[in-house]
Amino acid sequence: MLTVRYCTTMPIRLIATDLDDTVVRPDKTIGPRTLGALASARAAGIAVVPISGRHPFSIAAVLAGTGLDGPVIGSNGAVAFDPVGGVALFEEVISVRAQTELVTRVRAELPDVRCVSVRDAGRTFVPERGYVGMMDPGDHGAPAIRDEFDLDVVLGTPSLKLVLRHDTVDADALLALARRLDVAGVNPTTSGAPFLEVSAEGVNKATGLARYAGLLGIERHEVMAFGDNRNDVELLRWAGIGVAVANALPEARAAADEVTLSCADDGVGVRIERLLAL
């Protein structure tokens, strides 16, 4: 199952891994083998950073009690957050003009689409009226959300991430529509969740990781990254060694240098063990 696009003899200094369906198993836990391998990597002097479509507070909730503390990259690369200092290391936001044009043009074809603006490093969640009723338990990793807002309030402030959702149109169809509309200033994607996720144009997990690695003085060829979904494609292509888990979407597998075992089989842990054994 191993395919290699190119090789590097340089040591890996940074491991970046997606969470859901990459290290987080179907039962919503992270396997002890993977946790042990990540801890061993850190002990060996390799930086480890979670990178997710989730917002920083949601990433922290997933990792609570695992020992994987420290900075995280969230919102599909739009923000890096240091929980120790409680500060954002960087944020990239969507302009009011761009998000308003996107929602206006999508709603011209799908009037029942509702949206959410995520702001302030993921701490502020501003749903449009009618959105909360579409949510499933645990959506967005957010606490109980009761307040809803008029659309002009939702779109009137730049968003770290904009979420669009429809009761009967799935995320893939929303992505196809957004790509066809080709609105300047936005980058739509999906992550396996039942909604469209929108970042600023040019922002994705690869750009977020590149910026974070730069803060550490780490080069691209010194990075190993793991992922499984459409929002991981750029990440897997960018990293010196991009590794897809076996349960990844075909797009992610094609973008990767290697394919490891599935998340259910601790594929990330197995590959890191191989790295540390070199």
PDB file of C-alpha atoms in Angstrom:
ATOM      1  CA  MET A   1       0.000   0.000   0.000  1.00  0.00           C
ATOM      2  CA  LEU A   2       3.067   2.261  -0.070  1.00  0.00           C
ATOM      3  CA  THR A   3       3.539   4.752  -2.867  1.00  0.00           C
ATOM      4  CA  VAL A   4       6.388   7.261  -2.804  1.00  0.00           C
ATOM      5  CA  ARG A   5       6.317  10.468  -4.852  1.00  0.00           C
ATOM      6  CA  TYR A   6       9.755  11.578  -3.719  1.00  0.00           C
ATOM      7  CA  CYS A   7      12.166  10.857  -0.894  1.00  0.00           C
ATOM      8  CA  THR A   8      14.091  12.966   1.569  1.00  0.00           C
ATOM      9  CA  THR A   9      17.113  12.094   3.646  1.00  0.00           C
ATOM     10  CA  MET A  10      16.504  15.056   5.935  1.00  0.00           C
ATOM     11  CA  PRO A  11      15.152  14.355   9.434  1.00  0.00           C
ATOM     12  CA  ILE A  12      11.501  15.044  10.247  1.00  0.00           C
ATOM     13  CA  ARG A  13      11.201  17.882  12.760  1.00  0.00           C
ATOM     14  CA  LEU A  14       7.414  18.447  12.706  1.00  0.00           C
ATOM     15  CA  ILE A  15       4.464  16.042  12.588  1.00  0.00           C
ATOM     16  CA  ALA A  16       1.049  17.510  11.757  1.00  0.00           C
ATOM     17  CA  THR A  17      -2.015  15.331  11.965  1.00  0.00           C
ATOM     18  CA  ASP A  18      -5.682  15.712  11.223  1.00  0.00           C
ATOM     19  CA  LEU A  19      -8.027  14.454  13.934  1.00  0.00           C
ATOM     20  CA  ASP A  20     -11.393  13.027  12.855  1.00  0.00           C
ATOM     21  CA  ASP A  21     -11.054   9.724  10.974  1.00  0.00           C
ATOM     22  CA  THR A  22      -7.265  10.118  10.935  1.00  0.00           C
ATOM     23  CA  VAL A  23      -6.271   9.645  14.580  1.00  0.00           C
ATOM     24  CA  VAL A  24      -9.783   9.710  16.063  1.00  0.00           C
ATOM     25  CA  ARG A  25     -11.282   6.270  15.525  1.00  0.00           C
ATOM     26  CA  PRO A  26     -14.926   5.472  14.662  1.00  0.00           C
ATOM     27  CA  ASP A  27     -15.655   5.036  18.392  1.00  0.00           C
ATOM     28  CA  LYS A  28     -14.471   8.674  18.917  1.00  0.00           C
ATOM     29  CA  THR A  29     -11.351   7.654  20.815  1.00  0.00           C
ATOM     30  CA  ILE A  30      -7.659   7.884  19.944  1.00  0.00           C
ATOM     31  CA  GLY A  31      -5.887   4.546  20.209  1.00  0.00           C
ATOM     32  CA  PRO A  32      -3.205   4.115  22.870  1.00  0.00           C
ATOM     33  CA  ARG A  33      -0.718   3.029  20.187  1.00  0.00           C
ATOM     34  CA  THR A  34      -1.159   6.302  18.321  1.00  0.00           C
ATOM     35  CA  LEU A  35      -1.046   8.372  21.505  1.00  0.00           C
ATOM     36  CA  GLY A  36       2.106   6.554  22.569  1.00  0.00           C
ATOM     37  CA  ALA A  37       3.769   7.118  19.199  1.00  0.00           C
ATOM     38  CA  LEU A  38       2.932  10.835  19.229  1.00  0.00           C
ATOM     39  CA  ALA A  39       4.297  11.135  22.773  1.00  0.00           C
ATOM     40  CA  SER A  40       7.467   9.295  21.719  1.00  0.00           C
ATOM     41  CA  ALA A  41       7.891  11.654  18.780  1.00  0.00           C
ATOM     42  CA  ARG A  42       7.713  14.621  21.131  1.00  0.00           C
ATOM     43  CA  ALA A  43      10.168  12.990  23.500  1.00  0.00           C
ATOM     44  CA  ALA A  44      12.526  12.590  20.528  1.00  0.00           C
ATOM     45  CA  GLY A  45      12.392  16.343  19.910  1.00  0.00           C
ATOM     46  CA  ILE A  46       9.856  16.329  17.069  1.00  0.00           C
ATOM     47  CA  ALA A  47       7.173  19.011  17.285  1.00  0.00           C
ATOM     48  CA  VAL A  48       3.617  17.656  17.035  1.00  0.00           C
ATOM     49  CA  VAL A  49       0.662  19.829  16.026  1.00  0.00           C
ATOM     50  CA  PRO A  50      -2.980  18.802  15.506  1.00  0.00           C
ATOM     51  CA  ILE A  51      -4.470  20.391  12.364  1.00  0.00           C
ATOM     52  CA  SER A  52      -8.211  20.233  11.835  1.00  0.00           C
ATOM     53  CA  GLY A  53     -11.310  21.769  10.345  1.00  0.00           C
ATOM     54  CA  ARG A  54     -12.474  22.036  13.948  1.00  0.00           C
ATOM     55  CA  HIS A  55     -12.001  25.255  15.871  1.00  0.00           C
ATOM     56  CA  PRO A  56      -9.274  25.450  18.550  1.00  0.00           C
ATOM     57  CA  PHE A  57     -11.629  25.002  21.533  1.00  0.00           C
ATOM     58  CA  SER A  58     -13.154  21.941  19.853  1.00  0.00           C
ATOM     59  CA  ILE A  59      -9.706  20.500  19.142  1.00  0.00           C
ATOM     60  CA  ALA A  60      -8.843  20.984  22.818  1.00  0.00           C
ATOM     61  CA  ALA A  61     -11.999  19.106  23.826  1.00  0.00           C
ATOM     62  CA  VAL A  62     -11.087  16.150  21.608  1.00  0.00           C
ATOM     63  CA  LEU A  63      -7.549  16.028  23.012  1.00  0.00           C
ATOM     64  CA  ALA A  64      -8.448  16.551  26.680  1.00  0.00           C
ATOM     65  CA  GLY A  65      -6.667  14.031  28.851  1.00  0.00           C
ATOM     66  CA  THR A  66      -4.446  12.709  26.050  1.00  0.00           C
ATOM     67  CA  GLY A  67      -1.323  14.680  26.935  1.00  0.00           C
ATOM     68  CA  LEU A  68      -1.323  16.315  23.502  1.00  0.00           C
ATOM     69  CA  ASP A  69      -1.317  19.853  24.789  1.00  0.00           C
ATOM     70  CA  GLY A  70       0.296  22.804  23.052  1.00  0.00           C
ATOM     71  CA  PRO A  71      -0.482  24.861  19.940  1.00  0.00           C
ATOM     72  CA  VAL A  72      -3.121  23.700  17.456  1.00  0.00           C
ATOM     73  CA  ILE A  73      -4.048  24.706  13.917  1.00  0.00           C
ATOM     74  CA  GLY A  74      -7.801  24.962  13.405  1.00  0.00           C
ATOM     75  CA  SER A  75     -10.512  26.082  11.008  1.00  0.00           C
ATOM     76  CA  ASN A  76      -8.805  24.403   8.040  1.00  0.00           C
ATOM     77  CA  GLY A  77      -5.590  26.345   8.483  1.00  0.00           C
ATOM     78  CA  ALA A  78      -7.122  29.749   9.154  1.00  0.00           C
ATOM     79  CA  VAL A  79      -5.918  29.978  12.759  1.00  0.00           C
ATOM     80  CA  ALA A  80      -3.106  28.758  14.981  1.00  0.00           C
ATOM     81  CA  PHE A  81      -3.817  28.981  18.692  1.00  0.00           C
ATOM     82  CA  ASP A  82      -1.610  28.547  21.738  1.00  0.00           C
ATOM     83  CA  PRO A  83      -3.792  27.403  24.653  1.00  0.00           C
ATOM     84  CA  VAL A  84      -1.016  28.019  27.173  1.00  0.00           C
ATOM     85  CA  GLY A  85      -0.918  31.738  26.456  1.00  0.00           C
ATOM     86  CA  GLY A  86      -4.536  31.840  25.335  1.00  0.00           C
ATOM     87  CA  VAL A  87      -3.568  33.728  22.189  1.00  0.00           C
ATOM     88  CA  ALA A  88      -3.923  33.272  18.459  1.00  0.00           C
ATOM     89  CA  LEU A  89      -0.547  32.988  16.745  1.00  0.00           C
ATOM     90  CA  PHE A  90      -2.221  34.035  13.502  1.00  0.00           C
ATOM     91  CA  GLU A  91      -5.676  34.319  11.938  1.00  0.00           C
ATOM     92  CA  GLU A  92      -6.860  34.630   8.316  1.00  0.00           C
ATOM     93  CA  VAL A  93     -10.412  35.932   7.843  1.00  0.00           C
ATOM     94  CA  ILE A  94     -12.930  36.152   5.005  1.00  0.00           C
ATOM     95  CA  SER A  95     -13.888  39.681   4.022  1.00  0.00           C
ATOM     96  CA  VAL A  96     -17.440  40.915   4.513  1.00  0.00           C
ATOM     97  CA  ARG A  97     -17.722  41.540   0.777  1.00  0.00           C
ATOM     98  CA  ALA A  98     -16.655  38.022  -0.190  1.00  0.00           C
ATOM     99  CA  GLN A  99     -18.821  36.152   2.315  1.00  0.00           C
ATOM    100  CA  THR A 100     -21.848  38.301   1.531  1.00  0.00           C
ATOM    101  CA  GLU A 101     -21.476  37.680  -2.198  1.00  0.00           C
ATOM    102  CA  LEU A 102     -21.095  33.928  -1.675  1.00  0.00           C
ATOM    103  CA  VAL A 103     -24.181  33.595   0.530  1.00  0.00           C
ATOM    104  CA  THR A 104     -26.258  35.869  -1.706  1.00  0.00           C
ATOM    105  CA  ARG A 105     -25.421  33.883  -4.829  1.00  0.00           C
ATOM    106  CA  VAL A 106     -25.890  30.485  -3.165  1.00  0.00           C
ATOM    107  CA  ARG A 107     -29.253  31.574  -1.741  1.00  0.00           C
ATOM    108  CA  ALA A 108     -30.356  32.719  -5.203  1.00  0.00           C
ATOM    109  CA  GLU A 109     -30.321  29.018  -6.139  1.00  0.00           C
ATOM    110  CA  LEU A 110     -30.978  27.456  -2.720  1.00  0.00           C
ATOM    111  CA  PRO A 111     -33.083  29.901  -0.663  1.00  0.00           C
ATOM    112  CA  ASP A 112     -33.195  27.610   2.383  1.00  0.00           C
ATOM    113  CA  VAL A 113     -29.434  27.569   2.951  1.00  0.00           C
ATOM    114  CA  ARG A 114     -28.487  28.912   6.371  1.00  0.00           C
ATOM    115  CA  CYS A 115     -25.050  29.991   7.560  1.00  0.00           C
ATOM    116  CA  VAL A 116     -22.806  30.499  10.583  1.00  0.00           C
ATOM    117  CA  SER A 117     -19.948  32.938  11.048  1.00  0.00           C
ATOM    118  CA  VAL A 118     -17.123  31.661  13.250  1.00  0.00           C
ATOM    119  CA  ARG A 119     -14.912  34.409  14.705  1.00  0.00           C
ATOM    120  CA  ASP A 120     -12.326  35.254  17.352  1.00  0.00           C
ATOM    121  CA  ALA A 121     -10.060  32.216  16.920  1.00  0.00           C
ATOM    122  CA  GLY A 122     -13.164  30.024  16.982  1.00  0.00           C
ATOM    123  CA  ARG A 123     -14.488  31.338  20.286  1.00  0.00           C
ATOM    124  CA  THR A 124     -17.476  33.173  18.806  1.00  0.00           C
ATOM    125  CA  PHE A 125     -20.194  31.294  16.925  1.00  0.00           C
ATOM    126  CA  VAL A 126     -22.825  33.454  15.184  1.00  0.00           C
ATOM    127  CA  PRO A 127     -25.599  31.374  13.571  1.00  0.00           C
ATOM    128  CA  GLU A 128     -28.244  32.751  11.259  1.00  0.00           C
ATOM    129  CA  ARG A 129     -31.871  32.371  12.306  1.00  0.00           C
ATOM    130  CA  GLY A 130     -32.978  28.862  11.366  1.00  0.00           C
ATOM    131  CA  TYR A 131     -29.518  27.279  11.585  1.00  0.00           C
ATOM    132  CA  VAL A 132     -29.661  25.847  15.102  1.00  0.00           C
ATOM    133  CA  GLY A 133     -32.598  23.612  14.206  1.00  0.00           C
ATOM    134  CA  MET A 134     -30.462  21.960  11.518  1.00  0.00           C
ATOM    135  CA  MET A 135     -27.735  20.979  13.976  1.00  0.00           C
ATOM    136  CA  ASP A 136     -27.127  17.475  15.244  1.00  0.00           C
ATOM    137  CA  PRO A 137     -25.842  16.864  18.787  1.00  0.00           C
ATOM    138  CA  GLY A 138     -22.164  17.739  18.977  1.00  0.00           C
ATOM    139  CA  ASP A 139     -22.057  19.662  15.701  1.00  0.00           C
ATOM    140  CA  HIS A 140     -19.101  22.042  15.542  1.00  0.00           C
ATOM    141  CA  GLY A 141     -17.986  20.789  18.941  1.00  0.00           C
ATOM    142  CA  ALA A 142     -19.895  23.737  20.318  1.00  0.00           C
ATOM    143  CA  PRO A 143     -21.680  24.016  23.665  1.00  0.00           C
ATOM    144  CA  ALA A 144     -25.448  24.484  23.696  1.00  0.00           C
ATOM    145  CA  ILE A 145     -26.274  27.270  21.250  1.00  0.00           C
ATOM    146  CA  ARG A 146     -29.542  29.146  21.655  1.00  0.00           C
ATOM    147  CA  ASP A 147     -29.041  32.591  20.191  1.00  0.00           C
ATOM    148  CA  GLU A 148     -29.567  33.178  16.481  1.00  0.00           C
ATOM    149  CA  PHE A 149     -29.090  36.359  14.481  1.00  0.00           C
ATOM    150  CA  ASP A 150     -30.328  38.200  11.422  1.00  0.00           C
ATOM    151  CA  LEU A 151     -28.297  37.576   8.284  1.00  0.00           C
ATOM    152  CA  ASP A 152     -26.842  41.090   8.206  1.00  0.00           C
ATOM    153  CA  VAL A 153     -25.354  40.500  11.661  1.00  0.00           C
ATOM    154  CA  VAL A 154     -23.936  37.122  10.653  1.00  0.00           C
ATOM    155  CA  LEU A 155     -22.280  38.514   7.535  1.00  0.00           C
ATOM    156  CA  GLY A 156     -21.435  41.988   8.810  1.00  0.00           C
ATOM    157  CA  THR A 157     -18.126  41.012  10.447  1.00  0.00           C
ATOM    158  CA  PRO A 158     -15.250  39.090   8.795  1.00  0.00           C
ATOM    159  CA  SER A 159     -15.313  35.350   9.522  1.00  0.00           C
ATOM    160  CA  LEU A 160     -12.518  33.001  10.416  1.00  0.00           C
ATOM    161  CA  LYS A 161     -14.688  30.305   8.858  1.00  0.00           C
ATOM    162  CA  LEU A 162     -18.117  30.493   7.272  1.00  0.00           C
ATOM    163  CA  VAL A 163     -20.395  27.442   7.358  1.00  0.00           C
ATOM    164  CA  LEU A 164     -23.279  26.892   4.927  1.00  0.00           C
ATOM    165  CA  ARG A 165     -25.905  24.213   5.468  1.00  0.00           C
ATOM    166  CA  HIS A 166     -29.149  22.938   3.959  1.00  0.00           C
ATOM    167  CA  ASP A 167     -31.648  20.449   5.351  1.00  0.00           C
ATOM    168  CA  THR A 168     -31.846  18.331   2.180  1.00  0.00           C
ATOM    169  CA  VAL A 169     -28.827  19.279   0.037  1.00  0.00           C
ATOM    170  CA  ASP A 170     -25.642  17.538   1.162  1.00  0.00           C
ATOM    171  CA  ALA A 171     -22.195  19.050   1.606  1.00  0.00           C
ATOM    172  CA  ASP A 172     -20.813  17.666  -1.659  1.00  0.00           C
ATOM    173  CA  ALA A 173     -23.632  19.294  -3.638  1.00  0.00           C
ATOM    174  CA  LEU A 174     -23.070  22.588  -1.813  1.00  0.00           C
ATOM    175  CA  LEU A 175     -19.366  22.375  -2.638  1.00  0.00           C
ATOM    176  CA  ALA A 176     -20.116  21.762  -6.320  1.00  0.00           C
ATOM    177  CA  LEU A 177     -22.393  24.801  -6.349  1.00  0.00           C
ATOM    178  CA  ALA A 178     -19.850  27.022  -4.593  1.00  0.00           C
ATOM    179  CA  ARG A 179     -17.119  25.959  -7.013  1.00  0.00           C
ATOM    180  CA  ARG A 180     -19.365  26.664  -9.995  1.00  0.00           C
ATOM    181  CA  LEU A 181     -20.184  30.137  -8.672  1.00  0.00           C
ATOM    182  CA  ASP A 182     -16.431  30.797  -8.263  1.00  0.00           C
ATOM    183  CA  VAL A 183     -16.796  33.769  -5.915  1.00  0.00           C
ATOM    184  CA  ALA A 184     -13.575  35.726  -5.446  1.00  0.00           C
ATOM    185  CA  GLY A 185     -12.169  35.867  -1.929  1.00  0.00           C
ATOM    186  CA  VAL A 186     -13.368  32.486  -0.651  1.00  0.00           C
ATOM    187  CA  ASN A 187     -12.108  28.894  -0.579  1.00  0.00           C
ATOM    188  CA  PRO A 188     -14.890  26.304  -0.055  1.00  0.00           C
ATOM    189  CA  THR A 189     -14.197  22.728   1.035  1.00  0.00           C
ATOM    190  CA  THR A 190     -15.676  19.799   2.963  1.00  0.00           C
ATOM    191  CA  SER A 191     -14.319  17.629   5.765  1.00  0.00           C
ATOM    192  CA  GLY A 192     -16.878  14.832   6.075  1.00  0.00           C
ATOM    193  CA  ALA A 193     -19.235  16.976   8.174  1.00  0.00           C
ATOM    194  CA  PRO A 194     -22.755  17.654   6.822  1.00  0.00           C
ATOM    195  CA  PHE A 195     -22.048  21.250   5.788  1.00  0.00           C
ATOM    196  CA  LEU A 196     -19.885  23.381   3.529  1.00  0.00           C
ATOM    197  CA  GLU A 197     -16.817  24.968   5.156  1.00  0.00           C
ATOM    198  CA  VAL A 198     -15.480  28.219   3.719  1.00  0.00           C
ATOM    199  CA  SER A 199     -12.143  29.916   4.384  1.00  0.00           C
ATOM    200  CA  ALA A 200     -10.617  33.003   2.859  1.00  0.00           C
ATOM    201  CA  GLU A 201      -9.259  32.578  -0.644  1.00  0.00           C
ATOM    202  CA  GLY A 202      -5.840  30.944  -0.600  1.00  0.00           C
ATOM    203  CA  VAL A 203      -6.280  29.611   2.950  1.00  0.00           C
ATOM    204  CA  ASN A 204      -6.158  25.875   3.591  1.00  0.00           C
ATOM    205  CA  LYS A 205      -4.401  23.428   5.879  1.00  0.00           C
ATOM    206  CA  ALA A 206      -1.221  23.608   3.804  1.00  0.00           C
ATOM    207  CA  THR A 207      -0.946  27.391   4.078  1.00  0.00           C
ATOM    208  CA  GLY A 208      -1.701  27.255   7.794  1.00  0.00           C
ATOM    209  CA  LEU A 209       0.913  24.572   8.405  1.00  0.00           C
ATOM    210  CA  ALA A 210       3.477  26.401   6.256  1.00  0.00           C
ATOM    211  CA  ARG A 211       2.966  29.542   8.304  1.00  0.00           C
ATOM    212  CA  TYR A 212       3.191  27.620  11.588  1.00  0.00           C
ATOM    213  CA  ALA A 213       6.316  25.751  10.486  1.00  0.00           C
ATOM    214  CA  GLY A 214       7.873  29.084   9.558  1.00  0.00           C
ATOM    215  CA  LEU A 215       7.348  30.313  13.106  1.00  0.00           C
ATOM    216  CA  LEU A 216       9.392  27.314  14.273  1.00  0.00           C
ATOM    217  CA  GLY A 217      12.077  27.706  11.628  1.00  0.00           C
ATOM    218  CA  ILE A 218      11.118  24.362  10.074  1.00  0.00           C
ATOM    219  CA  GLU A 219      11.289  23.724   6.323  1.00  0.00           C
ATOM    220  CA  ARG A 220       8.691  21.934   4.226  1.00  0.00           C
ATOM    221  CA  HIS A 221      10.890  18.869   3.679  1.00  0.00           C
ATOM    222  CA  GLU A 222      11.165  18.454   7.456  1.00  0.00           C
ATOM    223  CA  VAL A 223       7.391  17.964   7.879  1.00  0.00           C
ATOM    224  CA  MET A 224       5.322  14.764   7.955  1.00  0.00           C
ATOM    225  CA  ALA A 225       1.542  15.210   7.718  1.00  0.00           C
ATOM    226  CA  PHE A 226      -1.402  12.836   8.092  1.00  0.00           C
ATOM    227  CA  GLY A 227      -4.958  13.195   6.740  1.00  0.00           C
ATOM    228  CA  ASP A 228      -8.010  11.526   5.284  1.00  0.00           C
ATOM    229  CA  ASN A 229     -10.432  13.965   3.681  1.00  0.00           C
ATOM    230  CA  ARG A 230     -10.913  16.583   0.983  1.00  0.00           C
ATOM    231  CA  ASN A 231      -9.721  19.381   3.256  1.00  0.00           C
ATOM    232  CA  ASP A 232      -6.432  17.475   3.726  1.00  0.00           C
ATOM    233  CA  VAL A 233      -5.487  17.288   0.034  1.00  0.00           C
ATOM    234  CA  GLU A 234      -3.337  20.441  -0.055  1.00  0.00           C
ATOM    235  CA  LEU A 235      -1.771  19.492   3.288  1.00  0.00           C
ATOM    236  CA  LEU A 236      -0.707  16.063   2.040  1.00  0.00           C
ATOM    237  CA  ARG A 237       0.723  17.518  -1.159  1.00  0.00           C
ATOM    238  CA  TRP A 238       2.649  20.227   0.690  1.00  0.00           C
ATOM    239  CA  ALA A 239       4.335  18.176   3.398  1.00  0.00           C
ATOM    240  CA  GLY A 240       7.741  16.621   2.832  1.00  0.00           C
ATOM    241  CA  ILE A 241       6.051  13.297   3.552  1.00  0.00           C
ATOM    242  CA  GLY A 242       2.263  13.258   3.201  1.00  0.00           C
ATOM    243  CA  VAL A 243       0.582  10.152   4.605  1.00  0.00           C
ATOM    244  CA  ALA A 244      -3.066   9.193   4.058  1.00  0.00           C
ATOM    245  CA  VAL A 245      -4.800   6.656   6.255  1.00  0.00           C
ATOM    246  CA  ALA A 246      -6.319   3.656   4.466  1.00  0.00           C
ATOM    247  CA  ASN A 247      -9.876   4.908   5.073  1.00  0.00           C
ATOM    248  CA  ALA A 248      -9.112   8.221   3.328  1.00  0.00           C
ATOM    249  CA  LEU A 249     -11.103   9.571   0.398  1.00  0.00           C
ATOM    250  CA  PRO A 250      -9.593   8.777  -3.022  1.00  0.00           C
ATOM    251  CA  GLU A 251      -8.586  12.447  -3.454  1.00  0.00           C
ATOM    252  CA  ALA A 252      -6.554  12.341  -0.239  1.00  0.00           C
ATOM    253  CA  ARG A 253      -4.929   9.025  -1.073  1.00  0.00           C
ATOM    254  CA  ALA A 254      -3.935  10.333  -4.504  1.00  0.00           C
ATOM    255  CA  ALA A 255      -2.396  13.452  -2.947  1.00  0.00           C
ATOM    256  CA  ALA A 256      -0.291  11.511  -0.443  1.00  0.00           C
ATOM    257  CA  ASP A 257       3.202  10.073  -0.779  1.00  0.00           C
ATOM    258  CA  GLU A 258       2.215   7.061   1.287  1.00  0.00           C
ATOM    259  CA  VAL A 259      -0.836   5.215   2.573  1.00  0.00           C
ATOM    260  CA  THR A 260      -0.735   3.740   6.067  1.00  0.00           C
ATOM    261  CA  LEU A 261      -3.259   1.607   7.947  1.00  0.00           C
ATOM    262  CA  SER A 262      -6.720   2.965   8.752  1.00  0.00           C
ATOM    263  CA  CYS A 263      -7.503   5.132  11.746  1.00  0.00           C
ATOM    264  CA  ALA A 264      -9.251   2.140  13.330  1.00  0.00           C
ATOM    265  CA  ASP A 265      -5.967   0.241  13.068  1.00  0.00           C
ATOM    266  CA  ASP A 266      -3.812   3.069  14.477  1.00  0.00           C
ATOM    267  CA  GLY A 267      -2.287   3.838  11.089  1.00  0.00           C
ATOM    268  CA  VAL A 268      -0.788   7.126  12.277  1.00  0.00           C
ATOM    269  CA  GLY A 269       0.839   5.441  15.248  1.00  0.00           C
ATOM    270  CA  VAL A 270       2.236   2.632  13.101  1.00  0.00           C
ATOM    271  CA  ARG A 271       3.806   5.093  10.639  1.00  0.00           C
ATOM    272  CA  ILE A 272       5.345   7.210  13.405  1.00  0.00           C
ATOM    273  CA  GLU A 273       6.833   4.087  14.965  1.00  0.00           C
ATOM    274  CA  ARG A 274       8.503   3.398  11.602  1.00  0.00           C
ATOM    275  CA  LEU A 275       9.794   6.954  11.507  1.00  0.00           C
ATOM    276  CA  LEU A 276      11.292   6.727  14.986  1.00  0.00           C
ATOM    277  CA  ALA A 277      12.899   3.367  14.197  1.00  0.00           C
ATOM    278  CA  LEU A 278      14.971   4.821  11.329  1.00  0.00           C
TER     279      LEU A 278
END
